[in-house]
mmCIF file of C-alpha atoms and ligand atoms in Angstrom:
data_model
loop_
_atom_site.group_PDB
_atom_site.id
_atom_site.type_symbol
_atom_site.label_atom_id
_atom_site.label_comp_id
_atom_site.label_asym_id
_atom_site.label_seq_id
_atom_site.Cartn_x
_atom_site.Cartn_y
_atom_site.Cartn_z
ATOM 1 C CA UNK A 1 22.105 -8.693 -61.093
ATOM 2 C CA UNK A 2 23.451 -5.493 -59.864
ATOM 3 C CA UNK A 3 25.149 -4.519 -63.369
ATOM 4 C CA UNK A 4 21.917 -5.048 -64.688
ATOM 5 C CA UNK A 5 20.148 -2.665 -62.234
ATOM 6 C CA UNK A 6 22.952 -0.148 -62.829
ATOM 7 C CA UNK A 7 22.297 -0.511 -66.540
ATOM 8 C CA UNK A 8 18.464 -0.180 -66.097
ATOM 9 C CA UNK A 9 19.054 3.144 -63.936
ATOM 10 C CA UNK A 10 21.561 4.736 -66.413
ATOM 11 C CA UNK A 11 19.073 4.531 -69.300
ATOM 12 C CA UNK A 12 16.337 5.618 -67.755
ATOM 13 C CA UNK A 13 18.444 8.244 -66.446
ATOM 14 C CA UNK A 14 19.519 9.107 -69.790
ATOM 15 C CA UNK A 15 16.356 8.967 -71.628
ATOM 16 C CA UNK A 16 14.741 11.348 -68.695
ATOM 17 C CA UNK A 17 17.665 13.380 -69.239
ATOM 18 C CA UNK A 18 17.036 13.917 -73.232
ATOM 19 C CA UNK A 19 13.299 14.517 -72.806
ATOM 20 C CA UNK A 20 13.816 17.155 -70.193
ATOM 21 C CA UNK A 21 16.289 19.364 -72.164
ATOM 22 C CA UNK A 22 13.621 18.635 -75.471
ATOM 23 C CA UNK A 23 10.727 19.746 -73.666
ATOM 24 C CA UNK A 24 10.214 23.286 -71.807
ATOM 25 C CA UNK A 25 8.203 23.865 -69.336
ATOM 26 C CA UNK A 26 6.205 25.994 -71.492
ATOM 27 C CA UNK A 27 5.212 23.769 -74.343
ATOM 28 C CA UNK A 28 4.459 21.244 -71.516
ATOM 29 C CA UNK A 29 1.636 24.002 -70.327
ATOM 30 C CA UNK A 30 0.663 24.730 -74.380
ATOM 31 C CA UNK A 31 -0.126 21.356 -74.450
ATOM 32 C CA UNK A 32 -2.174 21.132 -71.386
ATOM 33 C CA UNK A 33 -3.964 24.053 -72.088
ATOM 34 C CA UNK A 34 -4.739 22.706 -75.715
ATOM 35 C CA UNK A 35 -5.884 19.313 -74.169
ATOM 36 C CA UNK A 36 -8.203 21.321 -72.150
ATOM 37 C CA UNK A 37 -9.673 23.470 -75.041
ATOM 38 C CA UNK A 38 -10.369 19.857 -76.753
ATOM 39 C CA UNK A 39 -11.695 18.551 -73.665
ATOM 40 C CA UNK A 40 -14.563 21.490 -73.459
ATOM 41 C CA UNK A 41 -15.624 21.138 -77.166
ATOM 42 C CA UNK A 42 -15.921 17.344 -77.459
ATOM 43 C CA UNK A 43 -16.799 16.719 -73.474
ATOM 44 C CA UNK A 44 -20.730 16.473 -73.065
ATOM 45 C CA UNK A 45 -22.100 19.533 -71.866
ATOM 46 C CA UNK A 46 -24.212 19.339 -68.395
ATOM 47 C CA UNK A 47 -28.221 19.856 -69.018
ATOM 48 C CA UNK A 48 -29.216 23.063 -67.217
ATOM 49 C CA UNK A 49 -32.739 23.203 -65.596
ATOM 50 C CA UNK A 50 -34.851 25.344 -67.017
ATOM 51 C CA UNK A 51 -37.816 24.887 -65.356
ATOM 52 C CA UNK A 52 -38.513 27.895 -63.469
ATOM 53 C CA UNK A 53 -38.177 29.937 -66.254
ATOM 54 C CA UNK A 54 -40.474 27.901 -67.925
ATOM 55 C CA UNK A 55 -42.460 27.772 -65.274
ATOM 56 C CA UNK A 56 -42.673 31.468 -64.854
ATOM 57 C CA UNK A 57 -43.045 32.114 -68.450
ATOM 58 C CA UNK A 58 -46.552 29.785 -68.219
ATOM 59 C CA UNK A 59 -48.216 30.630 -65.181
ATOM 60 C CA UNK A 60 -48.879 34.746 -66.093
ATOM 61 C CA UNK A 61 -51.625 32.575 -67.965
ATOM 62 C CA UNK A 62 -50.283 32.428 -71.008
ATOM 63 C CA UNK A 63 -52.892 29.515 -71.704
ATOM 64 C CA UNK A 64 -53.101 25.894 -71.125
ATOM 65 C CA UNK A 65 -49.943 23.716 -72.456
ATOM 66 C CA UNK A 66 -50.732 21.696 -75.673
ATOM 67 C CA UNK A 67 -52.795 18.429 -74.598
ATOM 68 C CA UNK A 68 -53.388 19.580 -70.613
ATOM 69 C CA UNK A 69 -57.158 20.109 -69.884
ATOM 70 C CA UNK A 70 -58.339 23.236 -68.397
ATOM 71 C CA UNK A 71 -57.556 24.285 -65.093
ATOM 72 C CA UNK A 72 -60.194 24.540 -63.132
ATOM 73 C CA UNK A 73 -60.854 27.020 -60.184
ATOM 74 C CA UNK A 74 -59.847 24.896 -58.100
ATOM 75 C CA UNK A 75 -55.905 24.592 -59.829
ATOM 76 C CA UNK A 76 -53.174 26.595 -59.410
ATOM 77 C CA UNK A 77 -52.651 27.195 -62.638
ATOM 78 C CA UNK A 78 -56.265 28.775 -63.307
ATOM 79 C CA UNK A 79 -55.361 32.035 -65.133
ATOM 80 C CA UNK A 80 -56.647 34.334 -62.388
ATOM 81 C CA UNK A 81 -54.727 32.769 -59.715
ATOM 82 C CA UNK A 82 -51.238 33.951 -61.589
ATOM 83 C CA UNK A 83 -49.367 35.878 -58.396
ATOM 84 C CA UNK A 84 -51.069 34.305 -55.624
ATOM 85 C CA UNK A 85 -49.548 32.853 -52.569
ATOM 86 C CA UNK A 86 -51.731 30.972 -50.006
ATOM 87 C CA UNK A 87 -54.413 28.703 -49.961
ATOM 88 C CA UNK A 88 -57.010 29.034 -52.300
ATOM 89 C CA UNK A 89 -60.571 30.011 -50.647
ATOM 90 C CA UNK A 90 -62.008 27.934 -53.634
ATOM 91 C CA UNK A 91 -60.723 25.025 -51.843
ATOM 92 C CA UNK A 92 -61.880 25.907 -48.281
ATOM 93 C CA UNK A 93 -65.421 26.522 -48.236
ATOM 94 C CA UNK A 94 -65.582 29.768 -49.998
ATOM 95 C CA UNK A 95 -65.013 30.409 -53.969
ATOM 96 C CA UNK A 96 -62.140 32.141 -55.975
ATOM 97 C CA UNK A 97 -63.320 35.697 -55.070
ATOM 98 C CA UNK A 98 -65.612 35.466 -52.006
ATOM 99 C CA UNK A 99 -63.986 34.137 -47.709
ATOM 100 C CA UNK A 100 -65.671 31.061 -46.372
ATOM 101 C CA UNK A 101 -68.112 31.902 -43.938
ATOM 102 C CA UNK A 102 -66.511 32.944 -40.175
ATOM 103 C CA UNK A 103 -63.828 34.659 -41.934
ATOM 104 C CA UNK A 104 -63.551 38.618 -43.200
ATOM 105 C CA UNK A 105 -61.832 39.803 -46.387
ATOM 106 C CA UNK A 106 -58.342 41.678 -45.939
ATOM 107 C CA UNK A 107 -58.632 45.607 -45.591
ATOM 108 C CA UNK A 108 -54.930 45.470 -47.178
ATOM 109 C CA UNK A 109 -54.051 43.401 -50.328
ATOM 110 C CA UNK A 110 -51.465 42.078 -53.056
ATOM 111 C CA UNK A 111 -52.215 42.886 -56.837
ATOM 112 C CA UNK A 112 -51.078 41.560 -59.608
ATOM 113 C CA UNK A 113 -52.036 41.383 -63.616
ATOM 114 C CA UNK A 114 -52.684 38.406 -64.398
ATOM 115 C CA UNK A 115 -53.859 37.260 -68.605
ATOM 116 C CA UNK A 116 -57.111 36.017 -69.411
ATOM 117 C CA UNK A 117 -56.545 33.016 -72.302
ATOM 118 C CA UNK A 118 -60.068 32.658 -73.154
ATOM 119 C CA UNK A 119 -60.405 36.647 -74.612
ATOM 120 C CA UNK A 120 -56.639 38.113 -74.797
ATOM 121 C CA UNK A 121 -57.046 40.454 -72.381
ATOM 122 C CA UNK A 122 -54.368 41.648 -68.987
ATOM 123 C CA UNK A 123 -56.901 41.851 -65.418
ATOM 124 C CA UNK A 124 -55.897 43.554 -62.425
ATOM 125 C CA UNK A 125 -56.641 41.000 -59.431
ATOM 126 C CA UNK A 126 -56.743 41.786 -55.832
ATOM 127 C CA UNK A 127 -55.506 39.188 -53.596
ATOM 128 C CA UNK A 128 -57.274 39.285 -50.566
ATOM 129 C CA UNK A 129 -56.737 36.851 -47.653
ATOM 130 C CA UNK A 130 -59.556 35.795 -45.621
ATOM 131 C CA UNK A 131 -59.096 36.459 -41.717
ATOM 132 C CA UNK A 132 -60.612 35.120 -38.726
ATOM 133 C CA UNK A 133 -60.185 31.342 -38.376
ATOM 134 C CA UNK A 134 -56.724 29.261 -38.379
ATOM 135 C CA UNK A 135 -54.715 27.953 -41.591
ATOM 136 C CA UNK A 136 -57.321 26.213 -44.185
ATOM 137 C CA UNK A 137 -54.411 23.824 -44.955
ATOM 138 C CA UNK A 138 -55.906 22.926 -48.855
ATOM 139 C CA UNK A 139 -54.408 24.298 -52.014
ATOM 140 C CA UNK A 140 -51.705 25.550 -51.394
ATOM 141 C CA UNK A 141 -50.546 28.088 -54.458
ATOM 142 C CA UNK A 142 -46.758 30.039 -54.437
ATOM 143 C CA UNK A 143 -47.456 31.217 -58.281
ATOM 144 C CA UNK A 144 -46.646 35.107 -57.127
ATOM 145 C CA UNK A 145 -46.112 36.663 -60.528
ATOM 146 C CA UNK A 146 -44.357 39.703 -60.175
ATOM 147 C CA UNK A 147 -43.391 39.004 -56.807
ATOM 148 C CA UNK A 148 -39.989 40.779 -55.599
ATOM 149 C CA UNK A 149 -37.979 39.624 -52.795
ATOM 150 C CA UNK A 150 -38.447 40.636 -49.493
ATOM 151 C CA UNK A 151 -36.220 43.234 -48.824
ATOM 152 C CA UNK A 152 -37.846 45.459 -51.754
ATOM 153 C CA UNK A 153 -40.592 46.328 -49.761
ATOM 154 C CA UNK A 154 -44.092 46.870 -51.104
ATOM 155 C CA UNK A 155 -43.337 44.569 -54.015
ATOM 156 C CA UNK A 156 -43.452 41.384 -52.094
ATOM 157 C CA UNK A 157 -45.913 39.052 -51.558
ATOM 158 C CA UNK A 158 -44.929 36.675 -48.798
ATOM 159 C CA UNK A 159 -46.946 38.771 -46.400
ATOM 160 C CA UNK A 160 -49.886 37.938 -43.935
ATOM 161 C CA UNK A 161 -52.644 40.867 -45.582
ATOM 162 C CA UNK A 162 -54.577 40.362 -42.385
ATOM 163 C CA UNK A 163 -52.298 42.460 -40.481
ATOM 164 C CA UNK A 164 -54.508 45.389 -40.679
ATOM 165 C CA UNK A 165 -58.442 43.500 -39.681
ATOM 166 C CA UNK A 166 -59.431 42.610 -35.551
ATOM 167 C CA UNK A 167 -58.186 39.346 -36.245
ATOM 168 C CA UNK A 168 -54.591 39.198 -38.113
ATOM 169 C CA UNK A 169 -55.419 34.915 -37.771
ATOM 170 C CA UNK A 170 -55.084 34.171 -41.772
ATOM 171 C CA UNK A 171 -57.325 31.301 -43.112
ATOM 172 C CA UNK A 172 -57.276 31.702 -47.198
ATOM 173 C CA UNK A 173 -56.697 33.876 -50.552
ATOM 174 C CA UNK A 174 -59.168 35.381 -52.658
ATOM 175 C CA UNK A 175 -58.652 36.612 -55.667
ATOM 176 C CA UNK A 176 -60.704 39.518 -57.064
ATOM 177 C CA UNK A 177 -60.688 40.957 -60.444
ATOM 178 C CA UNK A 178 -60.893 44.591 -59.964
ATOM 179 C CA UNK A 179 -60.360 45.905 -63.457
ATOM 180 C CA UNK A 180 -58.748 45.729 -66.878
ATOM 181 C CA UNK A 181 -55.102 46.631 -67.350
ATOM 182 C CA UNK A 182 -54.734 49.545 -69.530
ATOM 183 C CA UNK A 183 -51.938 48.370 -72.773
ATOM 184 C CA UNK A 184 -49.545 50.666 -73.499
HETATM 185 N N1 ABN B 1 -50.973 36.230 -48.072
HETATM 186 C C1 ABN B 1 -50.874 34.921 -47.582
HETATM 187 C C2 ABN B 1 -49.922 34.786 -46.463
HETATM 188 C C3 ABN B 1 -50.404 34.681 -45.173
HETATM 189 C C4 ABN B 1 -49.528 34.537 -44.125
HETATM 190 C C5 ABN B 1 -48.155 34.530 -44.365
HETATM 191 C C6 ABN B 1 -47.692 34.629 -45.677
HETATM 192 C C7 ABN B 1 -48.579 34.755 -46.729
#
């Protein structure tokens, strides 16, 4: 039993032996890397989510997607509402551009241009938030087109616009067109 143990090791031992001194370490690592090159062509590639780019691209109201019915003023996706973020005073008592009674209209405010589907053209709105009584709670929008992050001040929208009036308590957003946007 033990020659045949002995025998088993010395071939192997050979055979190892032969392979190492026909192999360097550097065709070892071209082959590697050439398995890996194969591996990234013929490998299925991971999907990458693209939906806030989508998302972004649609909501500047670049019109209703094929076979969706029409926003209404009440949706988030209404054209007018396209860098809001708050509730909408629509939902809570008042409409898109007028505060619920009890409450008073920002002195300060967010603008943003926003597109009009229905005859081409870019509006200014005004984003007012209504001020006075606590949270309204009901449709809730974060759309904020053109919206910067927070430490590039004055181009940032996650702000309460009711710091300025007596009471600073926000309730709602309104959003008021306020003019055309000049092209060009
Ligand atoms: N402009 C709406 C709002 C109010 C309070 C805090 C953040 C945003």
């Amino acid at each position: 039993m033990k020659r045949l143990l002995d025998f088993i090791d010395e071939l192997t031992e050979r055979r190892v032996r032969a392979l190492a001194s026909s192999t360097s370490r550097r065709s070892a690592l071209v082959k590697v890397g050439k398995l890996m090159v194969a591996g990234a062509f013929t490998l299925p590639v991971l999907p990458f989510d693209r939906t806030s780019q989508a998302h972004a691209a649609g909501t500047h109201g670049g019109g209703k997607p094929a076979g969706k019915a029409e926003p209404k003023v009440t949706d988030c996706d209404y054209w007018r509402y396209c860098s809001v973020d708050g509730f909408l005073c629509s939902c809570c008592g008042g409409s898109a551009a007028t505060c619920p009674p009890g409450t008073s209209i920002s002195k300060v405010a967010w603008v943003g241009t926003c597109h009009n589907p229905a005859d081409g053209k870019d509006y200014l709105v005004s984003y007012n938030d209504c001020c006075g009584k606590t949270s309204c709670g009901r449709c809730f929008c974060n759309t904020n087109y053109g919206d910067r992050p927070g430490y590039r001040m004055g181009v940032h929208n996650d702000v309460n616009w009711c710091m300025a009036n007596d009471s600073s308590v926000y309730h709602c957003t309104t959003s008021v067109i306020v003019g055309v946007a000049e092209s060009g």
